[in-house]
Amino acid sequence: MKIINLKCPQCGAELEVHEEGLVKCKFCGSTFYAEADKAPITMNTTINNFNTATSSYNTAEAKNKAMKIVGAVITGCTILLFFVIYMMIQPVSGGKLKYSADRRETAITNKLDKYYTDNKKSSQEKKYTGSGLEDISFLREKSYITELELTKCGMITDYSVLNNMPNIESLTLKEASNLDNLNFLSSMTKIKNLSIEGSEIEDLSPLSNKLSLTALELYNNQKIQDYTAVTSLKSLKKLYINSEDSAVIPDISGLNFLTDVKINEK
């Protein structure tokens, strides 16, 4: 209870207040009001469904932003570090790299040059044709050719170079009056076409079983008397023979691939 005034304002006498209400001074008869002391009012509010999602979201977003900032700083520092290192080694490393690149470029250029040179040889010198020659020893430097045609060979006395031409696929020798054997054929494993005219050859045995041969022309080789070796050339498709009347021409019916045959212009 709250006491408004414990003394009488009129006479100053002590007042006794026992409960809320009117109080009357017993000495002077003055009347007063006594008010009870009330406790302060306290309001308690209980919130059962507090929304923590927003708070959690804000916290996570703040963490993400912080991580991004840290990541950006680390990335920037790393790039800067590599740049500094690169600039420090550039004078030496750059020179080495350039030297290595130059060497590779030179090697590639050399290979291309060789490739084009080889192709040029292959296209321009794959076939060699000569007429009226006296010396054919220079052919040793042309062992890569595959087709050789020599006409008017009467002045050629040495044919030994033909023993070192393994890539020959087609060989033509005309008016070869000093050619007396076919021994060079043993080294010509790729030969397909052979034409000999006006030679001094007597023995055709080097032709025997030359299965690579598909075309054979033998014209006016007066010393050849026996053509029996021709029957062993099972791959022949073309056969031209112009022989002496006394020469022996064998039965060639066993050459199953022959499609073009001329014997003594018949």
Short mmCIF file of C-alpha atoms in Angstrom, two decimals:
data_model
loop_
_atom_site.label_atom_id
_atom_site.label_comp_id
_atom_site.label_asym_id
_atom_site.label_seq_id
_atom_site.Cartn_x
_atom_site.Cartn_y
_atom_site.Cartn_z
CA MET A 1 0.00 0.00 0.00
CA LYS A 2 1.24 3.48 -0.86
CA ILE A 3 0.86 6.20 1.85
CA ILE A 4 -0.04 9.53 0.28
CA ASN A 5 0.68 11.51 3.49
CA LEU A 6 1.48 10.02 6.90
CA LYS A 7 1.07 13.37 8.72
CA CYS A 8 -1.98 15.51 8.85
CA PRO A 9 -1.34 18.58 6.78
CA GLN A 10 -3.64 20.59 9.04
CA CYS A 11 -2.30 19.86 12.46
CA GLY A 12 0.76 17.79 11.77
CA ALA A 13 -0.43 14.90 13.83
CA GLU A 14 0.63 11.36 12.89
CA LEU A 15 -1.88 9.40 10.82
CA GLU A 16 -2.39 5.70 11.00
CA VAL A 17 -3.55 4.13 7.78
CA HIS A 18 -4.56 0.49 7.85
CA GLU A 19 -6.34 0.00 4.48
CA GLU A 20 -7.17 1.81 1.29
CA GLY A 21 -9.88 4.46 1.62
CA LEU A 22 -10.65 7.67 3.45
CA VAL A 23 -8.56 8.55 6.53
CA LYS A 24 -9.74 11.09 9.13
CA CYS A 25 -7.37 12.87 11.54
CA LYS A 26 -8.60 12.13 14.98
CA PHE A 27 -7.10 15.33 16.34
CA CYS A 28 -8.33 17.99 13.95
CA GLY A 29 -10.98 16.08 12.09
CA SER A 30 -9.31 16.53 8.57
CA THR A 31 -10.11 13.81 6.04
CA PHE A 32 -7.54 12.18 3.62
CA TYR A 33 -7.51 9.45 0.91
CA ALA A 34 -5.22 6.41 1.26
CA GLU A 35 -4.29 4.58 -2.04
CA ALA A 36 -3.01 1.02 -2.08
CA ASP A 37 0.48 0.48 -3.60
CA LYS A 38 0.05 -1.62 -6.80
CA ALA A 39 2.79 -3.84 -8.19
CA PRO A 40 3.98 -2.95 -11.68
CA ILE A 41 2.30 -4.92 -14.44
CA THR A 42 4.62 -7.23 -16.40
CA MET A 43 3.50 -8.76 -19.78
CA ASN A 44 5.22 -11.97 -20.90
CA THR A 45 4.79 -13.04 -24.54
CA THR A 46 5.77 -16.55 -25.69
CA ILE A 47 6.59 -16.96 -29.39
CA ASN A 48 6.41 -20.61 -30.37
CA ASN A 49 7.12 -20.39 -34.13
CA PHE A 50 10.17 -18.17 -34.41
CA ASN A 51 11.33 -18.13 -38.08
CA THR A 52 15.01 -19.12 -38.02
CA ALA A 53 15.24 -19.70 -41.79
CA THR A 54 15.88 -16.06 -42.57
CA SER A 55 18.55 -15.87 -39.90
CA SER A 56 20.23 -19.06 -41.18
CA TYR A 57 20.00 -17.85 -44.78
CA ASN A 58 21.59 -14.54 -43.89
CA THR A 59 24.38 -16.32 -42.05
CA ALA A 60 25.03 -18.73 -44.98
CA GLU A 61 24.95 -15.89 -47.50
CA ALA A 62 27.45 -13.95 -45.43
CA LYS A 63 29.72 -17.01 -45.29
CA ASN A 64 29.45 -17.53 -49.06
CA LYS A 65 30.36 -13.93 -49.72
CA ALA A 66 33.30 -14.22 -47.38
CA MET A 67 34.50 -17.42 -49.10
CA LYS A 68 34.20 -15.81 -52.52
CA ILE A 69 36.22 -12.86 -51.38
CA VAL A 70 38.89 -15.13 -49.90
CA GLY A 71 38.94 -17.26 -53.09
CA ALA A 72 39.31 -14.18 -55.28
CA VAL A 73 42.18 -12.92 -53.15
CA ILE A 74 43.96 -16.31 -53.29
CA THR A 75 43.46 -16.57 -57.06
CA GLY A 76 44.77 -13.08 -57.61
CA CYS A 77 47.84 -13.76 -55.46
CA THR A 78 48.52 -17.03 -57.31
CA ILE A 79 48.30 -15.36 -60.73
CA LEU A 80 50.56 -12.57 -59.56
CA LEU A 81 53.08 -15.10 -58.22
CA PHE A 82 53.18 -17.04 -61.48
CA PHE A 83 53.52 -13.84 -63.45
CA VAL A 84 56.47 -12.73 -61.33
CA ILE A 85 58.16 -16.14 -61.72
CA TYR A 86 57.52 -16.11 -65.48
CA MET A 87 59.02 -12.66 -65.83
CA MET A 88 62.06 -13.76 -63.83
CA ILE A 89 62.80 -16.80 -66.01
CA GLN A 90 61.64 -15.34 -69.34
CA PRO A 91 65.05 -14.20 -70.64
CA VAL A 92 66.57 -17.69 -70.29
CA SER A 93 63.58 -19.93 -70.86
CA GLY A 94 62.33 -17.87 -73.79
CA GLY A 95 65.65 -18.23 -75.55
CA LYS A 96 65.64 -21.98 -75.06
CA LEU A 97 62.09 -22.29 -76.26
CA LYS A 98 62.85 -20.22 -79.32
CA TYR A 99 65.95 -22.29 -80.02
CA SER A 100 63.97 -25.51 -79.68
CA ALA A 101 61.21 -24.18 -81.93
CA ASP A 102 63.79 -23.12 -84.52
CA ARG A 103 65.35 -26.59 -84.45
CA ARG A 104 61.98 -28.24 -84.92
CA GLU A 105 61.16 -25.87 -87.76
CA THR A 106 64.50 -26.61 -89.42
CA ALA A 107 63.98 -30.37 -89.05
CA ILE A 108 60.50 -30.15 -90.54
CA THR A 109 61.79 -28.00 -93.40
CA ASN A 110 64.56 -30.49 -94.12
CA LYS A 111 62.10 -33.38 -94.15
CA LEU A 112 59.79 -31.49 -96.49
CA ASP A 113 62.71 -30.63 -98.78
CA LYS A 114 63.74 -34.28 -98.87
CA TYR A 115 60.16 -35.33 -99.51
CA TYR A 116 59.77 -32.92 -102.42
CA THR A 117 63.22 -33.82 -103.76
CA ASP A 118 62.40 -37.52 -103.65
CA ASN A 119 59.07 -36.90 -105.31
CA LYS A 120 60.77 -34.80 -107.95
CA LYS A 121 63.22 -37.60 -108.62
CA SER A 122 60.37 -40.05 -108.68
CA SER A 123 58.31 -38.02 -111.13
CA GLN A 124 61.08 -36.61 -113.34
CA GLU A 125 63.63 -39.42 -113.29
CA LYS A 126 61.52 -42.47 -112.74
CA LYS A 127 61.94 -43.13 -116.43
CA TYR A 128 65.18 -42.64 -118.33
CA THR A 129 65.40 -42.62 -122.11
CA GLY A 130 68.67 -42.43 -124.07
CA SER A 131 69.75 -42.87 -127.67
CA GLY A 132 73.15 -43.31 -129.35
CA LEU A 133 75.03 -43.53 -126.05
CA GLU A 134 78.55 -44.93 -125.79
CA ASP A 135 78.87 -45.19 -121.99
CA ILE A 136 76.04 -45.97 -119.61
CA SER A 137 78.09 -46.27 -116.42
CA PHE A 138 76.44 -43.05 -115.15
CA LEU A 139 73.33 -45.11 -114.53
CA ARG A 140 74.96 -46.28 -111.29
CA GLU A 141 73.78 -42.96 -109.84
CA LYS A 142 70.25 -43.62 -111.04
CA SER A 143 69.57 -46.96 -109.44
CA TYR A 144 66.17 -45.65 -108.33
CA ILE A 145 64.70 -45.49 -111.86
CA THR A 146 62.06 -48.05 -112.73
CA GLU A 147 61.88 -47.65 -116.50
CA LEU A 148 64.91 -47.64 -118.82
CA GLU A 149 64.75 -47.29 -122.58
CA LEU A 150 67.96 -47.20 -124.65
CA THR A 151 67.90 -47.08 -128.45
CA LYS A 152 70.72 -47.19 -131.01
CA CYS A 153 72.91 -49.04 -128.54
CA GLY A 154 75.52 -50.17 -131.11
CA MET A 155 78.33 -48.18 -129.44
CA ILE A 156 77.68 -49.47 -125.92
CA THR A 157 80.21 -52.17 -125.05
CA ASP A 158 79.72 -52.51 -121.29
CA TYR A 159 76.31 -53.40 -119.85
CA SER A 160 77.56 -54.37 -116.39
CA VAL A 161 75.82 -51.37 -114.80
CA LEU A 162 72.53 -53.20 -115.35
CA ASN A 163 73.54 -55.62 -112.58
CA ASN A 164 73.03 -52.80 -110.06
CA MET A 165 69.57 -51.60 -111.03
CA PRO A 166 67.20 -53.66 -108.86
CA ASN A 167 64.24 -51.29 -109.22
CA ILE A 168 63.86 -51.71 -112.96
CA GLU A 169 60.35 -52.73 -113.95
CA SER A 170 60.59 -52.04 -117.66
CA LEU A 171 63.73 -52.44 -119.83
CA THR A 172 64.08 -51.75 -123.54
CA LEU A 173 67.37 -52.22 -125.45
CA LYS A 174 67.35 -51.69 -129.22
CA GLU A 175 70.13 -52.34 -131.74
CA ALA A 176 72.17 -53.75 -128.86
CA SER A 177 74.78 -55.39 -131.07
CA ASN A 178 77.30 -55.80 -128.22
CA LEU A 179 74.90 -57.34 -125.71
CA ASP A 180 75.64 -61.07 -125.47
CA ASN A 181 73.89 -62.23 -122.27
CA LEU A 182 70.95 -61.67 -119.95
CA ASN A 183 72.76 -62.31 -116.68
CA PHE A 184 71.70 -58.90 -115.31
CA LEU A 185 68.16 -60.25 -115.01
CA SER A 186 69.10 -62.08 -111.81
CA SER A 187 69.21 -58.74 -109.94
CA MET A 188 66.07 -57.32 -111.56
CA THR A 189 63.52 -58.97 -109.31
CA LYS A 190 60.79 -56.45 -110.16
CA ILE A 191 61.03 -56.52 -113.94
CA LYS A 192 57.69 -56.81 -115.72
CA ASN A 193 58.41 -55.71 -119.28
CA LEU A 194 61.48 -56.74 -121.29
CA SER A 195 62.22 -55.83 -124.89
CA ILE A 196 65.51 -56.84 -126.58
CA GLU A 197 66.25 -56.11 -130.24
CA GLY A 198 69.30 -56.81 -132.44
CA SER A 199 71.50 -58.36 -129.76
CA GLU A 200 74.14 -61.11 -129.79
CA ILE A 201 72.37 -63.10 -127.09
CA GLU A 202 72.40 -66.87 -127.52
CA ASP A 203 71.13 -68.21 -124.19
CA LEU A 204 67.68 -67.42 -122.81
CA SER A 205 68.05 -69.53 -119.67
CA PRO A 206 68.33 -66.41 -117.40
CA LEU A 207 64.66 -65.87 -118.32
CA SER A 208 63.58 -69.18 -116.82
CA ASN A 209 60.90 -68.93 -114.13
CA LYS A 210 60.97 -65.14 -114.13
CA LEU A 211 57.45 -64.94 -112.79
CA SER A 212 57.47 -61.15 -112.52
CA LEU A 213 57.54 -60.86 -116.33
CA THR A 214 54.21 -60.06 -117.94
CA ALA A 215 55.45 -58.80 -121.32
CA LEU A 216 58.37 -60.07 -123.47
CA GLU A 217 59.52 -58.83 -126.87
CA LEU A 218 62.47 -60.46 -128.67
CA TYR A 219 63.18 -59.05 -132.13
CA ASN A 220 65.95 -59.98 -134.60
CA ASN A 221 68.22 -61.65 -132.09
CA GLN A 222 69.79 -63.87 -134.70
CA LYS A 223 71.89 -66.07 -132.43
CA ILE A 224 68.96 -67.31 -130.37
CA GLN A 225 68.09 -70.77 -131.60
CA ASP A 226 66.05 -72.07 -128.69
CA TYR A 227 63.10 -70.25 -127.12
CA THR A 228 62.10 -73.06 -124.75
CA ALA A 229 62.78 -70.89 -121.66
CA VAL A 230 59.71 -68.85 -122.60
CA THR A 231 57.40 -71.69 -121.56
CA SER A 232 58.36 -71.19 -117.88
CA LEU A 233 57.11 -67.60 -117.83
CA LYS A 234 53.70 -68.41 -116.37
CA SER A 235 52.72 -64.76 -115.79
CA LEU A 236 53.15 -63.67 -119.42
CA LYS A 237 50.27 -61.76 -120.97
CA LYS A 238 52.12 -60.40 -123.99
CA LEU A 239 54.69 -62.26 -126.17
CA TYR A 240 56.27 -60.94 -129.36
CA ILE A 241 58.97 -63.04 -131.07
CA ASN A 242 60.68 -62.42 -134.40
CA SER A 243 63.22 -65.20 -134.83
CA GLU A 244 65.37 -66.91 -137.42
CA ASP A 245 63.64 -69.58 -139.44
CA SER A 246 65.92 -72.19 -137.92
CA ALA A 247 65.03 -71.29 -134.32
CA VAL A 248 62.97 -73.64 -132.16
CA ILE A 249 59.65 -72.11 -131.10
CA PRO A 250 58.07 -74.25 -128.34
CA ASP A 251 54.43 -74.90 -127.62
CA ILE A 252 53.17 -71.99 -125.54
CA SER A 253 49.65 -73.26 -124.96
CA GLY A 254 50.49 -73.73 -121.29
CA LEU A 255 50.81 -69.97 -120.76
CA ASN A 256 47.26 -69.43 -119.60
CA PHE A 257 47.43 -65.66 -119.19
CA LEU A 258 48.62 -64.86 -122.72
CA THR A 259 46.25 -62.49 -124.48
CA ASP A 260 48.59 -60.78 -126.93
CA VAL A 261 50.84 -63.04 -129.04
CA LYS A 262 52.86 -62.36 -132.18
CA ILE A 263 55.41 -64.88 -133.42
CA ASN A 264 57.32 -64.05 -136.59
CA GLU A 265 54.62 -61.48 -137.44
CA LYS A 266 51.90 -64.13 -137.52
#
